[in-house]
Amino acid sequence: MKKTAAFLVAAVLGTAVIFAQNALEETSETYTETTVQKISIEDKYGDLHPKAKNVTITLEYTELTGEVRFYYTCMASSFDQGEAMNTAISVFEDFAKEHKYRNYQYRAKDKTKYFKDGRGVRFATYESFVIFTGRTRAFGIPDYDIETR
């Protein structure tokens, strides 16, 4: 009786270990990238910031959490915070369409920082931190399309 019970326990544990290893192999392949992607945005938003010259727009995107940090840098003499905010909103809307997100939330207060480069020229950087939510293509499920039904 004791030998039979010991054999059953060993068989159950052995089966559990095999299934756990298979599950670990499957999930390790399906994890999303956790690194931060730096995306340089082409400045096609010139109509939103007519005063600012030499504008660079950069995004830092973490796919797993949906976090996006927006950086808008230009010369301090031509910096206007309203133009930077309007540009950020447009970039976020385009990013949401491109990556199939529905909406976003601000996670921190927007910041403006001033600094000098190596030649003594003053620059301003506008930073915004948002988290995108409501991905339409979560977990490999295809988009719901009303026209195809």
PDB file of C-alpha atoms in Angstrom, residues 8-103:
ATOM      1  CA  LEU A   8       1.507   7.568  -7.453  1.00  0.00           C
ATOM      2  CA  VAL A   9       2.983  10.615  -5.728  1.00  0.00           C
ATOM      3  CA  ALA A  10       6.206  10.264  -7.735  1.00  0.00           C
ATOM      4  CA  ALA A  11       4.233   9.893 -10.982  1.00  0.00           C
ATOM      5  CA  VAL A  12       2.120  12.976 -10.263  1.00  0.00           C
ATOM      6  CA  LEU A  13       5.179  15.064  -9.361  1.00  0.00           C
ATOM      7  CA  GLY A  14       7.049  13.884 -12.443  1.00  0.00           C
ATOM      8  CA  THR A  15       4.103  14.803 -14.678  1.00  0.00           C
ATOM      9  CA  ALA A  16       3.778  18.205 -13.010  1.00  0.00           C
ATOM     10  CA  VAL A  17       7.471  18.952 -13.600  1.00  0.00           C
ATOM     11  CA  ILE A  18       7.192  18.031 -17.284  1.00  0.00           C
ATOM     12  CA  PHE A  19       4.132  20.240 -17.779  1.00  0.00           C
ATOM     13  CA  ALA A  20       5.784  23.107 -15.901  1.00  0.00           C
ATOM     14  CA  GLN A  21       8.830  22.943 -18.178  1.00  0.00           C
ATOM     15  CA  ASN A  22       6.642  22.923 -21.291  1.00  0.00           C
ATOM     16  CA  ALA A  23       4.658  25.905 -20.015  1.00  0.00           C
ATOM     17  CA  LEU A  24       7.881  27.782 -19.232  1.00  0.00           C
ATOM     18  CA  GLU A  25       9.204  27.201 -22.749  1.00  0.00           C
ATOM     19  CA  GLU A  26       5.960  28.423 -24.318  1.00  0.00           C
ATOM     20  CA  THR A  27       5.650  31.575 -22.213  1.00  0.00           C
ATOM     21  CA  SER A  28       9.301  32.589 -22.597  1.00  0.00           C
ATOM     22  CA  GLU A  29       8.765  32.840 -26.350  1.00  0.00           C
ATOM     23  CA  THR A  30       5.602  34.930 -26.074  1.00  0.00           C
ATOM     24  CA  TYR A  31       6.894  37.671 -23.771  1.00  0.00           C
ATOM     25  CA  THR A  32       6.839  41.168 -25.167  1.00  0.00           C
ATOM     26  CA  GLU A  33       9.985  43.200 -25.515  1.00  0.00           C
ATOM     27  CA  THR A  34      10.802  44.939 -22.216  1.00  0.00           C
ATOM     28  CA  THR A  35      13.523  47.259 -23.449  1.00  0.00           C
ATOM     29  CA  VAL A  36      13.006  50.952 -24.114  1.00  0.00           C
ATOM     30  CA  GLN A  37      12.843  51.849 -27.790  1.00  0.00           C
ATOM     31  CA  LYS A  38      14.081  55.306 -28.787  1.00  0.00           C
ATOM     32  CA  ILE A  39      12.090  56.613 -31.721  1.00  0.00           C
ATOM     33  CA  SER A  40      13.120  59.789 -33.544  1.00  0.00           C
ATOM     34  CA  ILE A  41      10.064  61.434 -35.051  1.00  0.00           C
ATOM     35  CA  GLU A  42      10.342  63.228 -38.366  1.00  0.00           C
ATOM     36  CA  ASP A  43       9.213  66.808 -37.881  1.00  0.00           C
ATOM     37  CA  LYS A  44       6.040  66.810 -39.968  1.00  0.00           C
ATOM     38  CA  TYR A  45       4.335  69.001 -37.368  1.00  0.00           C
ATOM     39  CA  GLY A  46       5.847  72.315 -38.525  1.00  0.00           C
ATOM     40  CA  ASP A  47       2.433  73.941 -38.778  1.00  0.00           C
ATOM     41  CA  LEU A  48       1.944  73.356 -35.023  1.00  0.00           C
ATOM     42  CA  HIS A  49       5.161  75.123 -34.021  1.00  0.00           C
ATOM     43  CA  PRO A  50       5.797  77.938 -36.519  1.00  0.00           C
ATOM     44  CA  LYS A  51       8.042  79.914 -34.128  1.00  0.00           C
ATOM     45  CA  ALA A  52      10.386  77.098 -33.145  1.00  0.00           C
ATOM     46  CA  LYS A  53      13.416  76.300 -35.281  1.00  0.00           C
ATOM     47  CA  ASN A  54      15.703  73.243 -35.207  1.00  0.00           C
ATOM     48  CA  VAL A  55      13.122  71.074 -33.462  1.00  0.00           C
ATOM     49  CA  THR A  56      13.951  67.484 -32.554  1.00  0.00           C
ATOM     50  CA  ILE A  57      11.180  65.164 -31.382  1.00  0.00           C
ATOM     51  CA  THR A  58      12.059  61.917 -29.645  1.00  0.00           C
ATOM     52  CA  LEU A  59       9.924  59.214 -28.050  1.00  0.00           C
ATOM     53  CA  GLU A  60      11.010  56.564 -25.572  1.00  0.00           C
ATOM     54  CA  TYR A  61       8.555  53.661 -25.814  1.00  0.00           C
ATOM     55  CA  THR A  62       8.263  50.589 -23.584  1.00  0.00           C
ATOM     56  CA  GLU A  63       5.961  48.132 -25.328  1.00  0.00           C
ATOM     57  CA  LEU A  64       5.245  45.908 -22.338  1.00  0.00           C
ATOM     58  CA  THR A  65       3.814  48.698 -20.180  1.00  0.00           C
ATOM     59  CA  GLY A  66       2.677  51.105 -22.913  1.00  0.00           C
ATOM     60  CA  GLU A  67       4.773  53.936 -21.434  1.00  0.00           C
ATOM     61  CA  VAL A  68       5.835  56.746 -23.741  1.00  0.00           C
ATOM     62  CA  ARG A  69       8.097  59.644 -22.853  1.00  0.00           C
ATOM     63  CA  PHE A  70       7.968  62.554 -25.298  1.00  0.00           C
ATOM     64  CA  TYR A  71      10.902  64.962 -25.716  1.00  0.00           C
ATOM     65  CA  TYR A  72      10.577  68.171 -27.751  1.00  0.00           C
ATOM     66  CA  THR A  73      13.858  70.095 -27.977  1.00  0.00           C
ATOM     67  CA  CYS A  74      14.515  73.404 -29.708  1.00  0.00           C
ATOM     68  CA  MET A  75      16.453  76.635 -29.210  1.00  0.00           C
ATOM     69  CA  ALA A  76      15.349  78.469 -26.067  1.00  0.00           C
ATOM     70  CA  SER A  77      14.841  81.748 -27.907  1.00  0.00           C
ATOM     71  CA  SER A  78      12.128  80.250 -30.122  1.00  0.00           C
ATOM     72  CA  PHE A  79      10.542  77.919 -27.533  1.00  0.00           C
ATOM     73  CA  ASP A  80       6.819  78.266 -26.854  1.00  0.00           C
ATOM     74  CA  GLN A  81       5.246  75.828 -24.390  1.00  0.00           C
ATOM     75  CA  GLY A  82       1.824  76.002 -26.051  1.00  0.00           C
ATOM     76  CA  GLU A  83       3.300  74.964 -29.386  1.00  0.00           C
ATOM     77  CA  ALA A  84       5.203  72.134 -27.683  1.00  0.00           C
ATOM     78  CA  MET A  85       2.009  70.881 -25.995  1.00  0.00           C
ATOM     79  CA  ASN A  86       0.052  70.964 -29.269  1.00  0.00           C
ATOM     80  CA  THR A  87       2.837  69.063 -31.002  1.00  0.00           C
ATOM     81  CA  ALA A  88       2.879  66.471 -28.197  1.00  0.00           C
ATOM     82  CA  ILE A  89      -0.866  65.898 -28.502  1.00  0.00           C
ATOM     83  CA  SER A  90      -0.582  65.390 -32.269  1.00  0.00           C
ATOM     84  CA  VAL A  91       2.350  63.007 -31.863  1.00  0.00           C
ATOM     85  CA  PHE A  92       0.434  61.007 -29.236  1.00  0.00           C
ATOM     86  CA  GLU A  93      -2.623  60.746 -31.503  1.00  0.00           C
ATOM     87  CA  ASP A  94      -0.502  59.552 -34.434  1.00  0.00           C
ATOM     88  CA  PHE A  95       1.369  57.120 -32.190  1.00  0.00           C
ATOM     89  CA  ALA A  96      -1.924  55.683 -30.888  1.00  0.00           C
ATOM     90  CA  LYS A  97      -3.169  55.092 -34.441  1.00  0.00           C
ATOM     91  CA  GLU A  98       0.117  53.551 -35.548  1.00  0.00           C
ATOM     92  CA  HIS A  99       0.412  51.180 -32.564  1.00  0.00           C
ATOM     93  CA  LYS A 100      -3.357  50.496 -32.297  1.00  0.00           C
ATOM     94  CA  TYR A 101      -4.043  52.071 -28.909  1.00  0.00           C
ATOM     95  CA  ARG A 102      -7.389  53.608 -28.017  1.00  0.00           C
ATOM     96  CA  ASN A 103      -6.420  56.234 -25.427  1.00  0.00           C
TER      97      ASN A 103
END
